[in-house]
PDB file of C-alpha atoms in Angstrom:
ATOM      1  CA  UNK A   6      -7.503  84.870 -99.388  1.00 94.00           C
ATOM      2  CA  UNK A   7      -7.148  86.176-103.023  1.00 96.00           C
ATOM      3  CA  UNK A   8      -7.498  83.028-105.480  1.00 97.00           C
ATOM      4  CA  UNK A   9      -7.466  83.434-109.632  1.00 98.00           C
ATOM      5  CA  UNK A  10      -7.380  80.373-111.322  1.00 98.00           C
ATOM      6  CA  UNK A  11      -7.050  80.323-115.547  1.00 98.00           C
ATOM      7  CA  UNK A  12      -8.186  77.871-117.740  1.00 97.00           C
ATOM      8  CA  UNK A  13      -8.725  77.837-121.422  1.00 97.00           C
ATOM      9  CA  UNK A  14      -5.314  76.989-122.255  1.00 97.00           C
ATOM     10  CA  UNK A  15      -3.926  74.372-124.738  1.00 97.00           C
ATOM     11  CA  UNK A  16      -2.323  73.191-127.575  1.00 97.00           C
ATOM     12  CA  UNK A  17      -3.883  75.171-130.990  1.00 97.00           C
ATOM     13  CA  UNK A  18      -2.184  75.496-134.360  1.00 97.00           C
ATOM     14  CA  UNK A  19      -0.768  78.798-136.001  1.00 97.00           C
ATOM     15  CA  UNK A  20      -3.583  80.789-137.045  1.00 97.00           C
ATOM     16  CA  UNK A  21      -6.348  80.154-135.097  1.00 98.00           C
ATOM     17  CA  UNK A  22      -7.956  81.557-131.823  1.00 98.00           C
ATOM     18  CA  UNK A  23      -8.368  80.403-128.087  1.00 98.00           C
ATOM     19  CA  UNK A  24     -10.050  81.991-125.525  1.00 98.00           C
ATOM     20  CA  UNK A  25      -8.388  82.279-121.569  1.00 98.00           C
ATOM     21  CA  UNK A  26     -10.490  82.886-118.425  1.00 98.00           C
ATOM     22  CA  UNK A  27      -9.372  83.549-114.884  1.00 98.00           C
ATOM     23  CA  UNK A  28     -11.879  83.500-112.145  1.00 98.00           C
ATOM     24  CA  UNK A  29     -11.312  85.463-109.161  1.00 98.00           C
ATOM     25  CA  UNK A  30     -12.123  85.044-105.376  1.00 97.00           C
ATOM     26  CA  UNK A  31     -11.559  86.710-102.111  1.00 97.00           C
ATOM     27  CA  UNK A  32     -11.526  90.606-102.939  1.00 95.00           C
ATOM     28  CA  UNK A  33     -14.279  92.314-104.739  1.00 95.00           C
ATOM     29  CA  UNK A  34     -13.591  91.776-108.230  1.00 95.00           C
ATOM     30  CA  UNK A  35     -15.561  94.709-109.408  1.00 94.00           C
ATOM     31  CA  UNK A  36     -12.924  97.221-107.290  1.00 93.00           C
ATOM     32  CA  UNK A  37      -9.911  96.025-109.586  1.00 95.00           C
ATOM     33  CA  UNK A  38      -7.958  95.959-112.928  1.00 95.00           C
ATOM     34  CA  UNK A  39      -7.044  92.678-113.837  1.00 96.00           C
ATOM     35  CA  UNK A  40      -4.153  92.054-116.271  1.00 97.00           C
ATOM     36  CA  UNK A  41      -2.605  89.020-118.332  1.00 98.00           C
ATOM     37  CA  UNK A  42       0.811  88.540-118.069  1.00 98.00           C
ATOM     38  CA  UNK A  43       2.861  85.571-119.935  1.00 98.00           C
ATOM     39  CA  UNK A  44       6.043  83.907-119.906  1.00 98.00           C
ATOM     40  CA  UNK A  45       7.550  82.022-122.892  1.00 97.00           C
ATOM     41  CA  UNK A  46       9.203  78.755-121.702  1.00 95.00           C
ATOM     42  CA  UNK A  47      12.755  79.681-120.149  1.00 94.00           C
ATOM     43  CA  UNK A  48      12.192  83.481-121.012  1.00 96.00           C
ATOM     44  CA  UNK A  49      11.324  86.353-118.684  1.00 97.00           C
ATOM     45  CA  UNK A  50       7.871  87.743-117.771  1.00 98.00           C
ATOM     46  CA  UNK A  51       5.992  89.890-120.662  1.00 98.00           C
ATOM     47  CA  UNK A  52       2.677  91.961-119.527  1.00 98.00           C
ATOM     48  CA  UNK A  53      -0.143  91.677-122.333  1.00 98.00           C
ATOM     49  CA  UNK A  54      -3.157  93.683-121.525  1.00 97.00           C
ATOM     50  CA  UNK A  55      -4.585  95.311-118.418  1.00 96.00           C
ATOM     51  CA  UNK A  56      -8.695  95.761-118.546  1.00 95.00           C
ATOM     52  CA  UNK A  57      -9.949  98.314-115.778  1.00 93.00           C
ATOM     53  CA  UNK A  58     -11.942  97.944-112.951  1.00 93.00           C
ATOM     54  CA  UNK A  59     -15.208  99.123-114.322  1.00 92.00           C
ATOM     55  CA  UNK A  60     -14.603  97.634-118.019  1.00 93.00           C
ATOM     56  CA  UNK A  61     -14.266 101.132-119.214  1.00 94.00           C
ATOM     57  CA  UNK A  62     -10.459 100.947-119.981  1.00 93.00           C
ATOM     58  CA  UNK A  63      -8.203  98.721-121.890  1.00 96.00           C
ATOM     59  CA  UNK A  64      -4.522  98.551-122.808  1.00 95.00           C
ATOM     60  CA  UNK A  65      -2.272  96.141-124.509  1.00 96.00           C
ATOM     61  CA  UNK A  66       1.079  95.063-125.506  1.00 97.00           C
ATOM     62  CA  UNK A  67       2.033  96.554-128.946  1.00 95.00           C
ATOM     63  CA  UNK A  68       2.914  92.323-129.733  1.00 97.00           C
ATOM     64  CA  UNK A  69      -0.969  91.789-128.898  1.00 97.00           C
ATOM     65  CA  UNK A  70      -2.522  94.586-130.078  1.00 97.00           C
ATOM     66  CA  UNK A  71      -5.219  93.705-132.720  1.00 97.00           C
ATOM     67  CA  UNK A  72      -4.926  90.170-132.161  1.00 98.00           C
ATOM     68  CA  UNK A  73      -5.978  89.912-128.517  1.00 98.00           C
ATOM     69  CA  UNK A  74      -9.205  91.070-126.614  1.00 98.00           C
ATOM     70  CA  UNK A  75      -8.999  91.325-122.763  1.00 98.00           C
ATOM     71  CA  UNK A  76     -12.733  91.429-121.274  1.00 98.00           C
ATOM     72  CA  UNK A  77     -14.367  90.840-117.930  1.00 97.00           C
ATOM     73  CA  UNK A  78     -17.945  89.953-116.227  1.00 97.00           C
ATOM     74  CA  UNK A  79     -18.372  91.351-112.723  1.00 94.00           C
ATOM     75  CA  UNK A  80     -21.333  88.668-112.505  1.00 96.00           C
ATOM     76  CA  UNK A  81     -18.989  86.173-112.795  1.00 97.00           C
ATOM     77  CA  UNK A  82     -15.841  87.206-111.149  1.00 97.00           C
ATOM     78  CA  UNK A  83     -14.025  86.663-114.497  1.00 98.00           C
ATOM     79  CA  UNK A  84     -11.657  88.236-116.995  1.00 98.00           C
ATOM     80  CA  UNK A  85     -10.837  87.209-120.213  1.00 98.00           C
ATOM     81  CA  UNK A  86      -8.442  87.097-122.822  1.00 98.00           C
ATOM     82  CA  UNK A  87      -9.751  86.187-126.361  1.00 98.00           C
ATOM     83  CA  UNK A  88      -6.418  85.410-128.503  1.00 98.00           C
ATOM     84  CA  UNK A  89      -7.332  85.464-132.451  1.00 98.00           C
ATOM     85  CA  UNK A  90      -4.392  84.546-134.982  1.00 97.00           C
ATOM     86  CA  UNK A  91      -2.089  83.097-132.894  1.00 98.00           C
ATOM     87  CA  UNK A  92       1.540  82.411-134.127  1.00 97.00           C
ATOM     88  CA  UNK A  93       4.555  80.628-132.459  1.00 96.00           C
ATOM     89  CA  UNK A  94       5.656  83.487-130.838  1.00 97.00           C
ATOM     90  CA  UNK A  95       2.524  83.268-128.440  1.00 98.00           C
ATOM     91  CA  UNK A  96       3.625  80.220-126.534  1.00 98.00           C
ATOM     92  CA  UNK A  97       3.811  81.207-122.789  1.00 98.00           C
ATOM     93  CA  UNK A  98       2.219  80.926-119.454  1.00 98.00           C
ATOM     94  CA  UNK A  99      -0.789  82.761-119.520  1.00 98.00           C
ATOM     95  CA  UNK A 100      -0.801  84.353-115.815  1.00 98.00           C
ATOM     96  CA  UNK A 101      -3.675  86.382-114.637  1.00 98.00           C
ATOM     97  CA  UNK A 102      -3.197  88.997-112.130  1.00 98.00           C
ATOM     98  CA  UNK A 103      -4.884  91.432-110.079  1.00 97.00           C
ATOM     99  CA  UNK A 104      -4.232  95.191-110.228  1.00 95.00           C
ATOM    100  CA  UNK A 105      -2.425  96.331-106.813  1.00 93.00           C
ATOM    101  CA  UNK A 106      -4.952  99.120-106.534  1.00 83.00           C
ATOM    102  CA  UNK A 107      -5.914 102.241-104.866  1.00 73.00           C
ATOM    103  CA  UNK A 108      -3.384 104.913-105.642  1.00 67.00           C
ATOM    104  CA  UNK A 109      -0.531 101.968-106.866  1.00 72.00           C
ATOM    105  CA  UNK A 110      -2.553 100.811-109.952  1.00 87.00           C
ATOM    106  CA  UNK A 111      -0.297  98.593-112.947  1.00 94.00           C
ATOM    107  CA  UNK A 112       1.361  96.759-110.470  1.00 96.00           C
ATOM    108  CA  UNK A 113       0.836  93.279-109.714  1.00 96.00           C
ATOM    109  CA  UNK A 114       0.259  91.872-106.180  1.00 95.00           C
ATOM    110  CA  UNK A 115      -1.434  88.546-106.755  1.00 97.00           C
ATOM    111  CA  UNK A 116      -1.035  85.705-108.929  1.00 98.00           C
ATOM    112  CA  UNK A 117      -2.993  82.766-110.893  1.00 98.00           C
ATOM    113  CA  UNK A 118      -0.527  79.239-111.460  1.00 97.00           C
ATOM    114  CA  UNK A 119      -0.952  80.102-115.146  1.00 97.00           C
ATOM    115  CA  UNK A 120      -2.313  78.358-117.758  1.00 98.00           C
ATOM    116  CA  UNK A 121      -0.235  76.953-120.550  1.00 98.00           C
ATOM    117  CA  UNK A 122      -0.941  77.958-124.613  1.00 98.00           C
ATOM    118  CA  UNK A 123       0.810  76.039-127.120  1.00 98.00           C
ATOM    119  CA  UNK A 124       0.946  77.642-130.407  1.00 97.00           C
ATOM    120  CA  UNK A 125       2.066  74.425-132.970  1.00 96.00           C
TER     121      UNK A 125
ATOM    122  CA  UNK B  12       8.385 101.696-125.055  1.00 95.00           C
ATOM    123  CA  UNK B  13      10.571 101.910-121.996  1.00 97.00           C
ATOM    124  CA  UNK B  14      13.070  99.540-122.247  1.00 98.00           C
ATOM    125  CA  UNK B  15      14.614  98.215-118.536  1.00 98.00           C
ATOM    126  CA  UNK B  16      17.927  96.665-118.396  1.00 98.00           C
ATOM    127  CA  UNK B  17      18.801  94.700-116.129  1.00 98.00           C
ATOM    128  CA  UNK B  18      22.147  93.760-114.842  1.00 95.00           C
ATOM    129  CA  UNK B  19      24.021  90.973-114.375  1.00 96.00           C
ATOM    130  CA  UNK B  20      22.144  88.682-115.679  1.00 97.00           C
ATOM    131  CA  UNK B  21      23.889  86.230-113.293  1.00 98.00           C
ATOM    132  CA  UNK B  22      24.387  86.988-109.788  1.00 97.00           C
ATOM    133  CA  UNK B  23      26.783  84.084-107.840  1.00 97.00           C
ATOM    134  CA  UNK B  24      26.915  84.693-104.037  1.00 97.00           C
ATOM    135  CA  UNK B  25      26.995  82.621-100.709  1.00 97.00           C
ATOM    136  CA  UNK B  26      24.519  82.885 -98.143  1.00 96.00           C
ATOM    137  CA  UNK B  27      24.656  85.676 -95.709  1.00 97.00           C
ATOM    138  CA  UNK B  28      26.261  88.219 -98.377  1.00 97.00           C
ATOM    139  CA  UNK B  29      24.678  91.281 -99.923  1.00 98.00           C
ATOM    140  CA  UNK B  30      23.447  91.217-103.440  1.00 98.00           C
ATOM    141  CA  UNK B  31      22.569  94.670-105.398  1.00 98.00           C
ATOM    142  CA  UNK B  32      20.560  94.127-108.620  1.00 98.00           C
ATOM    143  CA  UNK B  33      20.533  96.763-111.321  1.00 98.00           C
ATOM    144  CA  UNK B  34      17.676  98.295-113.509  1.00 98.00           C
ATOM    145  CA  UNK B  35      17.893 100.768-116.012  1.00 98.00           C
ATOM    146  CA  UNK B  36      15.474 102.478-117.826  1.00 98.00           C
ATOM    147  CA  UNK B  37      15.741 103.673-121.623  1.00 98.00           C
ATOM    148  CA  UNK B  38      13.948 106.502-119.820  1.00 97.00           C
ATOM    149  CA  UNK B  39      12.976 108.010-116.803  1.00 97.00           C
ATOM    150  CA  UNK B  40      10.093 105.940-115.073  1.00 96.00           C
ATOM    151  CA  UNK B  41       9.784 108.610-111.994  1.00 93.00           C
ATOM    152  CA  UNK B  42       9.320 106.710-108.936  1.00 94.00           C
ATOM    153  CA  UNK B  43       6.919 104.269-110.729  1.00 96.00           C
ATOM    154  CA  UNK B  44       8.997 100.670-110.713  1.00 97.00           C
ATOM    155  CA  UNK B  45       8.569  97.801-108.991  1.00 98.00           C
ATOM    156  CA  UNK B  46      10.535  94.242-108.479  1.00 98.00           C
ATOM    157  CA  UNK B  47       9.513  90.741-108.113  1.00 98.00           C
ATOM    158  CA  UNK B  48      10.833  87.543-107.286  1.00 98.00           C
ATOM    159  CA  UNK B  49      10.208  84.241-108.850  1.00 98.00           C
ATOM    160  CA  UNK B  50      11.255  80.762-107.567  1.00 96.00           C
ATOM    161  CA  UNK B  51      11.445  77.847-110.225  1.00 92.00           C
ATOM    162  CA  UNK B  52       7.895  76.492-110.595  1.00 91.00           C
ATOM    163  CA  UNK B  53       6.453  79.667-108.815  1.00 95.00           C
ATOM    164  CA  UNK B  54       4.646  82.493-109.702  1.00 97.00           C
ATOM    165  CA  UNK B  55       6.303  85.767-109.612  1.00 97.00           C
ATOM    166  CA  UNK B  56       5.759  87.475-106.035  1.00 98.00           C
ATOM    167  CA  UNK B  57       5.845  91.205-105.621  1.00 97.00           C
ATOM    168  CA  UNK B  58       8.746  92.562-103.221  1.00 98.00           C
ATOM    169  CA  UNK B  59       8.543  96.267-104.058  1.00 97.00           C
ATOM    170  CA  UNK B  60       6.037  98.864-105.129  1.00 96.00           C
ATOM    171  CA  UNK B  61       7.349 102.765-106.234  1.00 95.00           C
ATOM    172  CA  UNK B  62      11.106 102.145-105.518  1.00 97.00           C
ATOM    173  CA  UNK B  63      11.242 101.975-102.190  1.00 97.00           C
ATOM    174  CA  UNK B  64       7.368 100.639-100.520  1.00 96.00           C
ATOM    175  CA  UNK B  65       7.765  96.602 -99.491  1.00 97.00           C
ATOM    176  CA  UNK B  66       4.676  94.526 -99.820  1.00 95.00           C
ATOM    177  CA  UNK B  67       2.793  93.300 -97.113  1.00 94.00           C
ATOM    178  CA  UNK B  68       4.933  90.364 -95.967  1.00 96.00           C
ATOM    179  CA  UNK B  69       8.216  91.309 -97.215  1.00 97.00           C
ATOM    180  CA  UNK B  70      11.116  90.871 -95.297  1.00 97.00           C
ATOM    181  CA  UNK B  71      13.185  93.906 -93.953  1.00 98.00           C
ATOM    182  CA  UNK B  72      16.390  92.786 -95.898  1.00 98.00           C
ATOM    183  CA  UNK B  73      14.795  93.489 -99.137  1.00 98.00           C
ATOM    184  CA  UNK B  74      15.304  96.982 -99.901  1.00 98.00           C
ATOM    185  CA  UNK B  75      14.697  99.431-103.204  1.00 98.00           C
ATOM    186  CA  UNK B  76      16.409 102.567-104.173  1.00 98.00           C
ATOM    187  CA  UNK B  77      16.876 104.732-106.885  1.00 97.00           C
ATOM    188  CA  UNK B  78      14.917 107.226-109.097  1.00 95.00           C
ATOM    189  CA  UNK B  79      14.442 108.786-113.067  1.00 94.00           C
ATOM    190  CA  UNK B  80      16.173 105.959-114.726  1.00 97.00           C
ATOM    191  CA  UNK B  81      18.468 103.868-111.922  1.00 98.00           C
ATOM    192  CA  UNK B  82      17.093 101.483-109.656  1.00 98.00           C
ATOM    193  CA  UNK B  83      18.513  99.251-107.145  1.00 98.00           C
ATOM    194  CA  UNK B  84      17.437  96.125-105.076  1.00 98.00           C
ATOM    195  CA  UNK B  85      19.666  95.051-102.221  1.00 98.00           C
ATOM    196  CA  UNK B  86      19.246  92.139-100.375  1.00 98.00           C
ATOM    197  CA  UNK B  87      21.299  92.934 -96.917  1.00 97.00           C
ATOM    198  CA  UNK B  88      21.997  89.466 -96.216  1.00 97.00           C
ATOM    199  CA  UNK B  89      21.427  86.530 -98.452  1.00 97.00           C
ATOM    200  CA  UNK B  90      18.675  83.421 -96.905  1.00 97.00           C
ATOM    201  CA  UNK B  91      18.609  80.088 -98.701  1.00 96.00           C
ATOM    202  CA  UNK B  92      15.016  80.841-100.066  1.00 96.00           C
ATOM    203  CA  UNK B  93      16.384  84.042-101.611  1.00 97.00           C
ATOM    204  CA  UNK B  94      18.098  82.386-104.895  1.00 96.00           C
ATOM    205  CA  UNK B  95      15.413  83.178-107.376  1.00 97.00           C
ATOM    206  CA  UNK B  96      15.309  85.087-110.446  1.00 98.00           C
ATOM    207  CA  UNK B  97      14.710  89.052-109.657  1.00 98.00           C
ATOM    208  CA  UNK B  98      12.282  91.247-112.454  1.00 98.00           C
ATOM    209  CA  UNK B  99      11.701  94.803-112.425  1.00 98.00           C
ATOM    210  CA  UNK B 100       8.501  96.559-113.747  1.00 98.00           C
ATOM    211  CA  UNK B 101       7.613  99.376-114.542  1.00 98.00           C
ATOM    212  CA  UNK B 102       4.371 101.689-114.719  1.00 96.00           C
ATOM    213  CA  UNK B 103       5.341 104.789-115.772  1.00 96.00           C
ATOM    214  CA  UNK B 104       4.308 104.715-119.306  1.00 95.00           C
ATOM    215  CA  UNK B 105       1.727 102.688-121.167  1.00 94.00           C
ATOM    216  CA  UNK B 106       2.373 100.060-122.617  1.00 95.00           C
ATOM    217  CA  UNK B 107       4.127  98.410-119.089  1.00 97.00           C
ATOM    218  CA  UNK B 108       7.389  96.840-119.445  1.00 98.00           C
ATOM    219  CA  UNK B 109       9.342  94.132-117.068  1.00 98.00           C
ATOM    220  CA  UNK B 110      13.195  94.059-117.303  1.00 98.00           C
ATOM    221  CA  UNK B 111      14.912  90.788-118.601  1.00 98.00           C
ATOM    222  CA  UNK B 112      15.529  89.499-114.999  1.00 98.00           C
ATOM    223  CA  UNK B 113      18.475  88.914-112.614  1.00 98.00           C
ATOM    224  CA  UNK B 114      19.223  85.463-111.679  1.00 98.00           C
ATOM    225  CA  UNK B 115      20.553  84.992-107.781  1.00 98.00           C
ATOM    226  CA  UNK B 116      21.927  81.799-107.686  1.00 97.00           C
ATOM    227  CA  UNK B 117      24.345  79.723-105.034  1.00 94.00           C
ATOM    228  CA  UNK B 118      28.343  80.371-105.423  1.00 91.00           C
TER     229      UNK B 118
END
């Protein structure tokens, strides 16, 4: 079954940069757009950035924009999100998630737990 | 940006009744929107796909509607595992925007 797990996350003060990673399993990786989604604490569900299937596209929030880097390694079944000058306002629940696909693309249909990025 | 409203923000309702959620869009979306569901503690689970399409899984009493700029979810009949907080999504227009949620809880 579909698995993406994130890591990276943690506590990092205003200013400075982290770097999330989801690694995927149980659908080829290399046929899908992955996206970051996050969620403040208590607050609804904001999507960041959305890399393409081949690496060729990328999109982003206009709140990330410039500050954020989504990437991906088809070697590795892995997406990233490098986050440079973080400020409060980036606390959230990182969530990867996997592009629905084939004809219904920029929809979600799977789900990491999240990983959690303290901005303080 | 496409803004989606949602509305209420708060919807109280026993078991076994019929809930209709509300989205909105600042404008129209075509038949590109979407809704989720997410439990406390859970990760946001994906009901609906292009108004009207359920995911695989998705129980018959979960229904979309709608088109342009007003959406509906109806759920015929309320279960206990239903009362969960309800986003919509869109993918219309870059960049993609969720709605501010609908919370379903107990009466």
């Amino acid at each position: 079954q579909v698995q993406l797990v994130e890591s990276g996350g943690g506590v990092v003060q205003p200013g400075r940069s982290l770097r999330l990673s989801c690694t995927a399993s149980g659908f080829t990786f290399s046929n899908y757009g992955m996206h970051w989604v996050r969620q403040a604490p208590g607050k609804g569900l904001e999507w960041v950035a959305i890399i393409s299937y081949d690496g060729t596209s990328r999109y982003y929030a206009d709140s990330v924009k410039g500050r954020f880097t989504i990437s991906r390694d088809s070697s590795k079944n892995t997406v990233y999100l490098q986050m440079d000058s973080l400020g409060g306002e980036d606390t959230a629940l990182y969530y990867c998630a996997k592009d629905f696909g084939s004809g219904r693309s920029n929809y979600f249909d799977h789900w990491g737990q999240g990983t959690l990025v303290t901005v303080s | 940006e496409i803004v989606l409203t949602q509305s209420p923000a708060t919807l109280s309702l026993s078991p076994g009744e019929r809930a209709t959620l509300s989205c909105r869009a600042s404008q129209t979306v075509s038949n590109y929107l979407a809704w989720y569901q997410q439990k406390p503690g859970q990760t946001p689970r994906l009901l609906i796909y292009d108004v009207s399409n359920r995911a695989t899984g998705i129980p018959a009493r979960f229904s979309g509607s709608g088109s342009g700029t007003d959406f509906t979810l109806t759920i015929s009949s309320l279960e206990p595992e239903d009362f969960a907080v309800y986003y919509c999504q869109q993918r219309s227009n870059w960049p993609l925007t969720f709605g501010g949620g609908t919370k379903v809880e107990i009466k």
